CSV table of C-alpha atoms in Angstrom, one decimal:
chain,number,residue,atom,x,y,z
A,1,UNK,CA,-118.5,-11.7,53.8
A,2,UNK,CA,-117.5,-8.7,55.7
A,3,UNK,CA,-117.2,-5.5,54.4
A,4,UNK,CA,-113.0,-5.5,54.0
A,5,UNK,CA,-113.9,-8.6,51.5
A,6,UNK,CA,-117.4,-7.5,50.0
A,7,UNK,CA,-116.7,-4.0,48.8
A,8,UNK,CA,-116.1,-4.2,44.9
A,9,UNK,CA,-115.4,-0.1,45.2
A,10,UNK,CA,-112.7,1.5,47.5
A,11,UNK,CA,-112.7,5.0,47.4
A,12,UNK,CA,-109.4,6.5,48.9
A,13,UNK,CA,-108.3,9.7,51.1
A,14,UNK,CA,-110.8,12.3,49.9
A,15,UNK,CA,-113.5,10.4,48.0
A,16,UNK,CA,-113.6,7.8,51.0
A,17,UNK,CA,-114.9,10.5,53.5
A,18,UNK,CA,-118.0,11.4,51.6
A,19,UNK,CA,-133.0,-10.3,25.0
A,20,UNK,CA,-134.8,-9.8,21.5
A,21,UNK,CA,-133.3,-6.7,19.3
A,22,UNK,CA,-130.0,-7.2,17.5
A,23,UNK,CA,-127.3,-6.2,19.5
A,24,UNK,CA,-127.8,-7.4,22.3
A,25,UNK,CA,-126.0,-10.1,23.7
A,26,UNK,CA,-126.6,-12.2,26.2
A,27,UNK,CA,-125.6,-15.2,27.5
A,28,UNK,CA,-128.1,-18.0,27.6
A,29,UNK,CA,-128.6,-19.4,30.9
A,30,UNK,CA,-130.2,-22.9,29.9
A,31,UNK,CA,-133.2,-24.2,27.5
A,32,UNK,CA,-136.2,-21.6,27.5
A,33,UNK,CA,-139.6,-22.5,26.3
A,34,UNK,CA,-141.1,-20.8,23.5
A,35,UNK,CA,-143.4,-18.0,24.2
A,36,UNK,CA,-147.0,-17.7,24.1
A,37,UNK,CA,-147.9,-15.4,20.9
A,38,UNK,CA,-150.9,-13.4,21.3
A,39,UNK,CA,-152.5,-11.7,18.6
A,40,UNK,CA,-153.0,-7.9,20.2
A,41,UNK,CA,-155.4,-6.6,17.2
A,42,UNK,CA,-154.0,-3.5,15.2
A,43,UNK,CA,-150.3,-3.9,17.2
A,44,UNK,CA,-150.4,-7.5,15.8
A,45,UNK,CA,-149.1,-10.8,17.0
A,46,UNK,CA,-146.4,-10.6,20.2
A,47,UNK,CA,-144.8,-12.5,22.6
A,48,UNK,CA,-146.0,-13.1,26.0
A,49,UNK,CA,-143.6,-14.8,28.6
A,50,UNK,CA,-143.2,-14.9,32.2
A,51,UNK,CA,-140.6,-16.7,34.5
A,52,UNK,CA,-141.1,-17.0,38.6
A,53,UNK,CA,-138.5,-18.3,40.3
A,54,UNK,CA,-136.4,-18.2,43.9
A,55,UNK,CA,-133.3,-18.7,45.6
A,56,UNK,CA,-132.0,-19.8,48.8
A,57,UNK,CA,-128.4,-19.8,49.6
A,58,UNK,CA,-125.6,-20.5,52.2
A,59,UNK,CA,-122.3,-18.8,52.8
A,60,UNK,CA,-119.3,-18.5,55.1
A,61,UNK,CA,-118.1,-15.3,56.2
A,62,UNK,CA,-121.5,-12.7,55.9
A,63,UNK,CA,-121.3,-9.4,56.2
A,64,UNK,CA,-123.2,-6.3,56.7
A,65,UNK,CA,-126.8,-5.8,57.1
A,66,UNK,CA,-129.8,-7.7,55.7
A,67,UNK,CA,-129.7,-10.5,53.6
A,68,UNK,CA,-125.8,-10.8,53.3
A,69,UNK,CA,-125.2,-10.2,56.6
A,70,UNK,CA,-126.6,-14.2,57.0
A,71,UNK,CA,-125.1,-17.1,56.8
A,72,UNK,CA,-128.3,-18.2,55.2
A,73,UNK,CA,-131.2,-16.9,53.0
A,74,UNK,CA,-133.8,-17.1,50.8
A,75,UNK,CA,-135.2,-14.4,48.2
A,76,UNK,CA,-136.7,-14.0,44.9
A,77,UNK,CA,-134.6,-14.5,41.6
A,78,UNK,CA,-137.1,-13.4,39.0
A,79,UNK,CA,-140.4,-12.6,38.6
A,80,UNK,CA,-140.9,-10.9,35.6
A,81,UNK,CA,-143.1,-10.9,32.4
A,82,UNK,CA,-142.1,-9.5,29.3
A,83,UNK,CA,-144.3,-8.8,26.5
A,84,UNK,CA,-142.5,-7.9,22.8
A,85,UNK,CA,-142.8,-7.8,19.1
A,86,UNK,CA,-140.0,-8.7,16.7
A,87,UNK,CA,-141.4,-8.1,13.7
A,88,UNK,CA,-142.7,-4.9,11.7
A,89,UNK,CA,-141.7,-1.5,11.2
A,90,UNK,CA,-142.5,-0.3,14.9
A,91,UNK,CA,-141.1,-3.1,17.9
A,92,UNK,CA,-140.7,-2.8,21.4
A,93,UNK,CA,-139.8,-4.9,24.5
A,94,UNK,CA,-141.1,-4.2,28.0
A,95,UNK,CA,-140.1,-6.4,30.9
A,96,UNK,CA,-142.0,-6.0,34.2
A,97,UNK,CA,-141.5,-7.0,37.8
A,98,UNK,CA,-139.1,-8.5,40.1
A,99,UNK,CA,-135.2,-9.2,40.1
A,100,UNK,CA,-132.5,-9.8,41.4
A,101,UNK,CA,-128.6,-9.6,40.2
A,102,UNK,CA,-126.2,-12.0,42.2
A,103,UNK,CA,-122.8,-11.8,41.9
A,104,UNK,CA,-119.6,-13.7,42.3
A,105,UNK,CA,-117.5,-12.4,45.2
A,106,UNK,CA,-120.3,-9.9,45.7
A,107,UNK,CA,-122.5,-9.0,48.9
A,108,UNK,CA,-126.7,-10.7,48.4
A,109,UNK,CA,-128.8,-7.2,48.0
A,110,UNK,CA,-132.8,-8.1,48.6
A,111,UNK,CA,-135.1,-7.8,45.5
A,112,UNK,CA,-137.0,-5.6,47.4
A,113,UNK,CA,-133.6,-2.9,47.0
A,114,UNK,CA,-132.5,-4.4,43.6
A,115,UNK,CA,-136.0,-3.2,42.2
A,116,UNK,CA,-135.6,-0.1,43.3
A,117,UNK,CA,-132.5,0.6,41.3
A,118,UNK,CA,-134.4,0.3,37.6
A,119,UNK,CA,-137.9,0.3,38.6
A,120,UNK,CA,-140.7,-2.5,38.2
A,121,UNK,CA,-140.2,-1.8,34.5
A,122,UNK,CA,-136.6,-2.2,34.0
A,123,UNK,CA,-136.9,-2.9,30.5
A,124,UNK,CA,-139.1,-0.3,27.7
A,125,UNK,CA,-137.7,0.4,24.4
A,126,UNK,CA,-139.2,0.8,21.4
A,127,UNK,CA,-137.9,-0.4,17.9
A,128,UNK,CA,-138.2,0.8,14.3
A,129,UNK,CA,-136.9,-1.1,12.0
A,130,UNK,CA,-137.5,0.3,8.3
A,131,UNK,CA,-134.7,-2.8,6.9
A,132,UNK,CA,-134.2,-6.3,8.0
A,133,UNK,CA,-131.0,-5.4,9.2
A,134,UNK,CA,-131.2,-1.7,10.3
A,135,UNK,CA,-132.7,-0.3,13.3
A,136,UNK,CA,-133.3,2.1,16.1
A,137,UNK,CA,-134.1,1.4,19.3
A,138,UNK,CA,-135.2,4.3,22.4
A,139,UNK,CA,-136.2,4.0,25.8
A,140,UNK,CA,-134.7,1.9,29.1
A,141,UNK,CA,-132.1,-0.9,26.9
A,142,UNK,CA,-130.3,-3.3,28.2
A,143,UNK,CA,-126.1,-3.1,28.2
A,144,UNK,CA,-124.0,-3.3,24.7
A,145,UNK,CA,-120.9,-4.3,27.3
A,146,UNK,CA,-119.7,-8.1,27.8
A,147,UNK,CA,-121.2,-11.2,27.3
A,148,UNK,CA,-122.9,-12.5,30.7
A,149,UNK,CA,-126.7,-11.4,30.6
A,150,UNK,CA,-128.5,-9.7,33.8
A,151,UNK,CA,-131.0,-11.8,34.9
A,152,UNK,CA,-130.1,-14.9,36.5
A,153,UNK,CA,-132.1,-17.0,33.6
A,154,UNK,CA,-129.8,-14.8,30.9
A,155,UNK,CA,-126.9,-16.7,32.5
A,156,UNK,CA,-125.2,-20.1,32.3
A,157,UNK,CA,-124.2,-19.5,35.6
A,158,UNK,CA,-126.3,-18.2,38.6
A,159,UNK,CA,-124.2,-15.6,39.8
A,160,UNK,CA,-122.6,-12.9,37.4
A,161,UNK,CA,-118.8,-13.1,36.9
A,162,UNK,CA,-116.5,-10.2,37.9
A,163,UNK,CA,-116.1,-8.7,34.5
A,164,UNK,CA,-119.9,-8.3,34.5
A,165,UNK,CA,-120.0,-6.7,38.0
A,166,UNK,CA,-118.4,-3.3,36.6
A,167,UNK,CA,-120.5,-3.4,33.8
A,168,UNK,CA,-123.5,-1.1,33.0
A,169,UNK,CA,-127.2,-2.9,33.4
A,170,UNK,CA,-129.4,-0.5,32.1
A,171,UNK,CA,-129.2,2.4,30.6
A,172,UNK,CA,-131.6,5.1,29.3
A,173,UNK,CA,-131.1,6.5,25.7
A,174,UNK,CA,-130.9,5.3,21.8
A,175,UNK,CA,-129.0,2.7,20.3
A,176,UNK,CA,-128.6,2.2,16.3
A,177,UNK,CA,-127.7,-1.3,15.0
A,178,UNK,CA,-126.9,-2.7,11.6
A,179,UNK,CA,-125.6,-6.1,10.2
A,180,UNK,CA,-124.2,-7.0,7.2
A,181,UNK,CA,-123.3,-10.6,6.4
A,182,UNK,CA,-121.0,-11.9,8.9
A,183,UNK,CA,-121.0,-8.4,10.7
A,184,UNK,CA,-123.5,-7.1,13.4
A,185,UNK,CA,-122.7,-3.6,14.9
A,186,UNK,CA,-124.4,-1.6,18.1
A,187,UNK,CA,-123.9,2.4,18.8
A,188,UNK,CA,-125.4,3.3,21.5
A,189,UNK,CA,-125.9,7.3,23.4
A,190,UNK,CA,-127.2,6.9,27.0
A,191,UNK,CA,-126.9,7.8,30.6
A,192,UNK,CA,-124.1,4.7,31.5
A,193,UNK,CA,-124.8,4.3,34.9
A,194,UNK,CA,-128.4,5.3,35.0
A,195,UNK,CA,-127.2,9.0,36.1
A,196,UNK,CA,-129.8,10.6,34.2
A,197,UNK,CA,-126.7,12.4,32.4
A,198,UNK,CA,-126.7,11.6,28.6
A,199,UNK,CA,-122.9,11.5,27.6
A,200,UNK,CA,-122.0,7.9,27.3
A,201,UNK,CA,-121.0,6.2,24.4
A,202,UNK,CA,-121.1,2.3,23.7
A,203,UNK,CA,-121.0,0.1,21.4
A,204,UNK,CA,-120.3,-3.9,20.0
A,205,UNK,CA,-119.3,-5.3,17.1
A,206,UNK,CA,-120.0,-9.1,16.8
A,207,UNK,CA,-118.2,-11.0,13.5
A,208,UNK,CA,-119.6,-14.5,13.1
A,209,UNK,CA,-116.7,-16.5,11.8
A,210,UNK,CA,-119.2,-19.5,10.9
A,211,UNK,CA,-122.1,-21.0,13.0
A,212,UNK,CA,-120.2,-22.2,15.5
A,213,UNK,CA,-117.7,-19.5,16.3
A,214,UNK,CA,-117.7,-15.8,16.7
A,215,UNK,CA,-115.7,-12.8,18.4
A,216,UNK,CA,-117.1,-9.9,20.1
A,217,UNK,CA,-115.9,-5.8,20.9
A,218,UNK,CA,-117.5,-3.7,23.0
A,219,UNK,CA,-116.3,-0.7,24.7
A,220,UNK,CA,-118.1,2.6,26.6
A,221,UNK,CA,-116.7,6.1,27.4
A,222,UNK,CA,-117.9,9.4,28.6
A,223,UNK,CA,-118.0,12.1,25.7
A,224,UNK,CA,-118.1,15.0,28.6
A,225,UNK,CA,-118.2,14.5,32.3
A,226,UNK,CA,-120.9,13.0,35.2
A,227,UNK,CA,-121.3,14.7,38.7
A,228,UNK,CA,-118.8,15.8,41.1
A,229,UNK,CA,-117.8,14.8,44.4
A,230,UNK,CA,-121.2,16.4,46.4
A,231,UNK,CA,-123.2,14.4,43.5
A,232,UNK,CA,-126.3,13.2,45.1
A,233,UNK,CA,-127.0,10.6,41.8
A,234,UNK,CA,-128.9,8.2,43.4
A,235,UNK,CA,-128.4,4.8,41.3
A,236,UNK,CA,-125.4,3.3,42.6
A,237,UNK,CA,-125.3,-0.8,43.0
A,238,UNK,CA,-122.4,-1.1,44.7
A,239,UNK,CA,-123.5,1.7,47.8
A,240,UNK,CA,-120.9,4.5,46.8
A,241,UNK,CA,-122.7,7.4,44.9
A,242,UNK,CA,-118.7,8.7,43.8
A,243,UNK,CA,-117.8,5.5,42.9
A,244,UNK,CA,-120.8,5.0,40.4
A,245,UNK,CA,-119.5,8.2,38.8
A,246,UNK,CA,-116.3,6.8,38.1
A,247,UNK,CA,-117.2,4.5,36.8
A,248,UNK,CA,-119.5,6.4,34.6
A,249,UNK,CA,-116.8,8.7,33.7
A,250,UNK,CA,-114.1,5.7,33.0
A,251,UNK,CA,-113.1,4.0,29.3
A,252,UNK,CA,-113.8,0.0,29.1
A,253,UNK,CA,-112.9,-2.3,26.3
A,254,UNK,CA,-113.5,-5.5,26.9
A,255,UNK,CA,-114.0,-8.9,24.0
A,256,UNK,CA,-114.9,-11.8,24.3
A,257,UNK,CA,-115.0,-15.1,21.9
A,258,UNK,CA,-118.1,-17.7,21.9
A,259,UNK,CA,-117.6,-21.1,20.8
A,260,UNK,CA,-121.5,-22.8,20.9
A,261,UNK,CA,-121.5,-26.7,19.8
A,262,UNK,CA,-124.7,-29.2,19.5
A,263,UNK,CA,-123.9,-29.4,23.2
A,264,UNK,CA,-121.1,-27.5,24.5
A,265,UNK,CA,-120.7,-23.8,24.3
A,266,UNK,CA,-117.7,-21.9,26.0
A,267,UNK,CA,-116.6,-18.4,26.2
A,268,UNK,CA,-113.5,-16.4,27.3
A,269,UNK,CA,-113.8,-12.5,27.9
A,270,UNK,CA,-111.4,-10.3,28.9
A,271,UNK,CA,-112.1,-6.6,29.6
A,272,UNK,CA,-110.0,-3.7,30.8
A,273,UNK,CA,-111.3,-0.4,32.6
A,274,UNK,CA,-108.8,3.1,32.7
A,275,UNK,CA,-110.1,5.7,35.2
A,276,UNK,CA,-108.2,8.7,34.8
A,277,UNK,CA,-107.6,11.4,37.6
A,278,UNK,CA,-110.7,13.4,38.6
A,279,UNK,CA,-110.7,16.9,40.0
A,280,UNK,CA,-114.5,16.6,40.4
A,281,UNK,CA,-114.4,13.7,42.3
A,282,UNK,CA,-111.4,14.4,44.4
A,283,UNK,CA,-109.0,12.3,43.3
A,284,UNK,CA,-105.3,13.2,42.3
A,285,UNK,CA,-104.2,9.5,40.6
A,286,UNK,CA,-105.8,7.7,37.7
A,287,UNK,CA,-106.9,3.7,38.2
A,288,UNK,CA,-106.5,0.9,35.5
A,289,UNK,CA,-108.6,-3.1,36.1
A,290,UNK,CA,-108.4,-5.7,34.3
A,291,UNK,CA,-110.9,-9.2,34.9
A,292,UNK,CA,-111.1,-12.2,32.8
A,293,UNK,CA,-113.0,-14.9,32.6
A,294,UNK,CA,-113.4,-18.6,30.7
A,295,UNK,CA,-117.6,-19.7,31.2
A,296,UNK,CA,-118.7,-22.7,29.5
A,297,UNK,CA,-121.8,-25.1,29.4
A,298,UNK,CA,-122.4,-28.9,28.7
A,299,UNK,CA,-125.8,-30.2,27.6
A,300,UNK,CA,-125.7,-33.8,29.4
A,301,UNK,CA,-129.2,-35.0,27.5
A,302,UNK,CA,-132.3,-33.3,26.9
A,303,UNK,CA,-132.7,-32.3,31.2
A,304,UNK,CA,-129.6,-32.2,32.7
A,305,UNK,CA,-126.2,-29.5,31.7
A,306,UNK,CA,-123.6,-28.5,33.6
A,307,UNK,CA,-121.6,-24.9,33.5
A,308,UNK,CA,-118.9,-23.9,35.1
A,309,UNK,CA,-116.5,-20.8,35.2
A,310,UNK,CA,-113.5,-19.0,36.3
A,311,UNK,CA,-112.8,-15.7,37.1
A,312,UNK,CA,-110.2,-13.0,37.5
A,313,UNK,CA,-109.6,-9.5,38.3
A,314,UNK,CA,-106.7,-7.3,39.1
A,315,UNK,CA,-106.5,-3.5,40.5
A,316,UNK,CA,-103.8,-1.4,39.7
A,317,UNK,CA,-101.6,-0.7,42.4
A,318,UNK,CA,-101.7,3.7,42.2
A,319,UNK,CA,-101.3,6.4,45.3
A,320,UNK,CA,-103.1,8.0,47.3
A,321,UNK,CA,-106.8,9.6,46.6
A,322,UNK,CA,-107.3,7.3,43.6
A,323,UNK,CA,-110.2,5.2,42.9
A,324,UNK,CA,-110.2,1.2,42.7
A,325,UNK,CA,-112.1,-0.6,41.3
A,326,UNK,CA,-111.9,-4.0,42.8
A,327,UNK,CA,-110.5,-5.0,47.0
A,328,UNK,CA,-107.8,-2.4,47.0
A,329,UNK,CA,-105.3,-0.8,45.0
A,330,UNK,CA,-103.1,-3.7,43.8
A,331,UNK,CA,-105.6,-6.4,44.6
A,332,UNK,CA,-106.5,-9.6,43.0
A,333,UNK,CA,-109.6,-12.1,43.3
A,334,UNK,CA,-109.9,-15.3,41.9
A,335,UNK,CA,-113.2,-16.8,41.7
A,336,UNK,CA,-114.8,-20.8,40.9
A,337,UNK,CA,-118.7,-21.7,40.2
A,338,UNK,CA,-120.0,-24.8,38.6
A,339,UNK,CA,-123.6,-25.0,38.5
A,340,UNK,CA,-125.3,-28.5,37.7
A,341,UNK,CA,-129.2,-27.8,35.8
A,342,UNK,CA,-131.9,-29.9,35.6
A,343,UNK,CA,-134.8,-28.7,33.5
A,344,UNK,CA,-138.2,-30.5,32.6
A,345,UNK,CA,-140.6,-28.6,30.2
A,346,UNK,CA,-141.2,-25.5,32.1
A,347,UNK,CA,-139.9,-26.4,35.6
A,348,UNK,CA,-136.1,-25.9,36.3
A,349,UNK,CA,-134.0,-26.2,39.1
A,350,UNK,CA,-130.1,-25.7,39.7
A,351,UNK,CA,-127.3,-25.6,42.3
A,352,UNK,CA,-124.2,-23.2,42.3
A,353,UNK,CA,-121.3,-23.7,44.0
A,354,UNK,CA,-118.9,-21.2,44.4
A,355,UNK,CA,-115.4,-20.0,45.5
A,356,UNK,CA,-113.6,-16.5,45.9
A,357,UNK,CA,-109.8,-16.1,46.6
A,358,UNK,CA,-108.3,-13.0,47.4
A,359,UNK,CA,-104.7,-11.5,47.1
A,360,UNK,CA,-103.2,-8.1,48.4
A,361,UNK,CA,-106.7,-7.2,49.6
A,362,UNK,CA,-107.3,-3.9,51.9
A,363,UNK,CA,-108.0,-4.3,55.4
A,364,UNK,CA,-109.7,-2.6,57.8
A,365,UNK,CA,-112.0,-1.7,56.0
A,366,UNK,CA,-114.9,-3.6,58.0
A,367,UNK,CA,-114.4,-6.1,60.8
A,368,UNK,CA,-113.3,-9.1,59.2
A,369,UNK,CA,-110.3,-9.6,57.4
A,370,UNK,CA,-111.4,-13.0,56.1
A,371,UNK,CA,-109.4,-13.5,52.7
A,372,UNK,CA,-112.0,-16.0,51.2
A,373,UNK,CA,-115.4,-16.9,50.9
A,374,UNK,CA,-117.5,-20.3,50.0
A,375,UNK,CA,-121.0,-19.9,48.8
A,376,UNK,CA,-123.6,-22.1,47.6
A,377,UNK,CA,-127.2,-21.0,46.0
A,378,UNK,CA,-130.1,-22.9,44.9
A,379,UNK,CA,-132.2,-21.4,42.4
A,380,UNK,CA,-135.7,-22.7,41.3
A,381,UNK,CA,-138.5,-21.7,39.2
A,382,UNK,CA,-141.1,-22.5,36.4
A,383,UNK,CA,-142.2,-20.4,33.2
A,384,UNK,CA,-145.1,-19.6,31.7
């Protein structure tokens, strides 16, 4: 794609110029194998797993530099251990190595640049857990916010869906959960965006209805206020340093409800971001987006499933020196996948197909003007 279709952030007149503790949830990208337990002396048993796998993809109108400037590419998807212990008073989680976080609509980024956003270790809490359902977890955790999980094996799809896109990843700080019958509840203090500025607030609350069906909150807001428009924060995904901040110092709410069968699971989310007006940041006019999305997943036998999805996201339409988040203040994107999976024991291999639409888009932005985009990635890898 070119960079009038690929840029999930435009930044207007001033700002353009410059898995394992409760909580957490995650969708589940297709059968995992049970982890290796390891008896580590004093510390006890824990869990050993590890997941290599890579990606080669084609698309129609590239964009950019590097890997999405082609029309085709291979990289890594995952290569990653993680090492954790669920049980006892003291827990933790640490995930090491390589990843990479493809998204629907979105422009490829390289592992090599992806790692370099969290680290080799983009995982490392620790958990105590005086009660069976009370505990605190501190260190790098994964997000509270929507239901599609980071790395691609999290996900029932290959490439993340655009609610996910505006979501946080990671985020540094402590996070307190609690469940009580039906009801499991996550707080969470932390940096948002990985700004290394502790002001955010998140949360979820997850009621199971019964054991098939259950309904999700989450939301995240700034309890102060992150950088400023000469903010040199260097975590930023989506290339724009101010746009990261605005996000960072935005309000989301987004739910979503799961439906999970013997064989068929299916989930709709909706989720809703309000930006207000920044002086900081230079802009004079507040933003509002709202993205949706229905994913769902069908176990054909004990080797083959097939997921699917479809997406949506609307920008407001607002003057002058606001921010956007999306293609463009009164934009909307439409996006398809379906993604066929064929798993034996540890080996797994699947094919995505996917499809964005845009409407109302901004041009000019780059040197294409290209209104859709077609995109097909195959993803393979073993465990162990």
């Amino acid at each position: 794609m070119k960079q009038s279709f690929r840029s999930r952030i435009l930044l207007s007149g001033l700002i353009s110029a410059t898995v394992a503790s409760a909580g957490y949830a995650h969708a589940s990208g297709f059968s995992i194998p049970t982890p290796l337990k390891i008896d580590a002396g004093p510390i006890g048993k824990v869990n050993v797993q590890g997941v290599v796998s890579g990606m080669g993809f084609l698309q129609s109108n590239p964009s950019g530099l590097g890997l999405n400037g082609k029309n085709a590419g291979a990289d890594i998807s995952s290569g990653l251990i993680s090492i954790n212990k669920s049980t006892g008073l003291i827990q933790f989680n640490l995930t090491v190595g390589a990843y990479n976080f493809p998204s629907l609509g979105e422009p490829f980024s390289s592992t090599s640049s992806t790692i370099s956003d969290f680290g080799a270790l983009p995982l490392a809490y620790v958990t105590i857990a005086p009660m069976s359902n009370f505990s605190v977890s501190i260190g790098k955790l994964p997000s509270l916010l929507g239901y599609t999980g980071s790395f691609t094996y999290e996900r029932m799809n290959i490439e993340g869906g655009f609610p996910w896109y505006l979501q946080t990843t990671v985020s540094r700080g402590v996070q307190v959960n609690y469940s009580m019958g039906p009801v499991s509840a996550s707080v969470s203090w932390n940096d948002g965006y990985y700004t290394n500025r502790y002001n955010v607030v998140s949360g979820l609350v997850t009621y199971a209805i019964n054991s098939d069906n259950s309904i999700s909150i989450y939301g995240m807001g700034n309890a102060g206020h992150t950088g400023n428009i000469n903010s040199t924060t260097r975590y930023s995904p989506n290339g724009y340093v101010n746009g990261e901040l605005a996000l960072d110092n935005s309000q989301m709410y987004g739910a979503y409800y799961t439906y999970t069968g013997s064989n068929f699971t299916i989930t709709p989310e909706v989720q809703y971001i309000h930006t207000p007006k920044s002086l900081a940041l230079g802009t004079s006019a507040g933003s509002q987006n709202i993205s949706a999305m229905i994913h769902g997943a069908y176990d054909i036998n004990s080797n083959w499933s097939i997921a699917a999805g479809i997406d949506y996201e609307h920008s407001s339409q607002s003057e002058t020196n606001g921010i956007y988040f999306g293609y463009g203040p009164g934009s909307s994107a439409l996006g398809v996948m379906i993604t066929p999976t064929y798993t034996n024991d540890r080996y797994f291999i699947r094919d995505e197909l996917s499809y964005v639409r845009l409407s109302n888009y901004t041009k000019g932005i780059g040197d294409d003007n290209r209104p859709d985009q077609i995109r097909d990635i195959l993803e393979t890898g073993f465990w162990f």
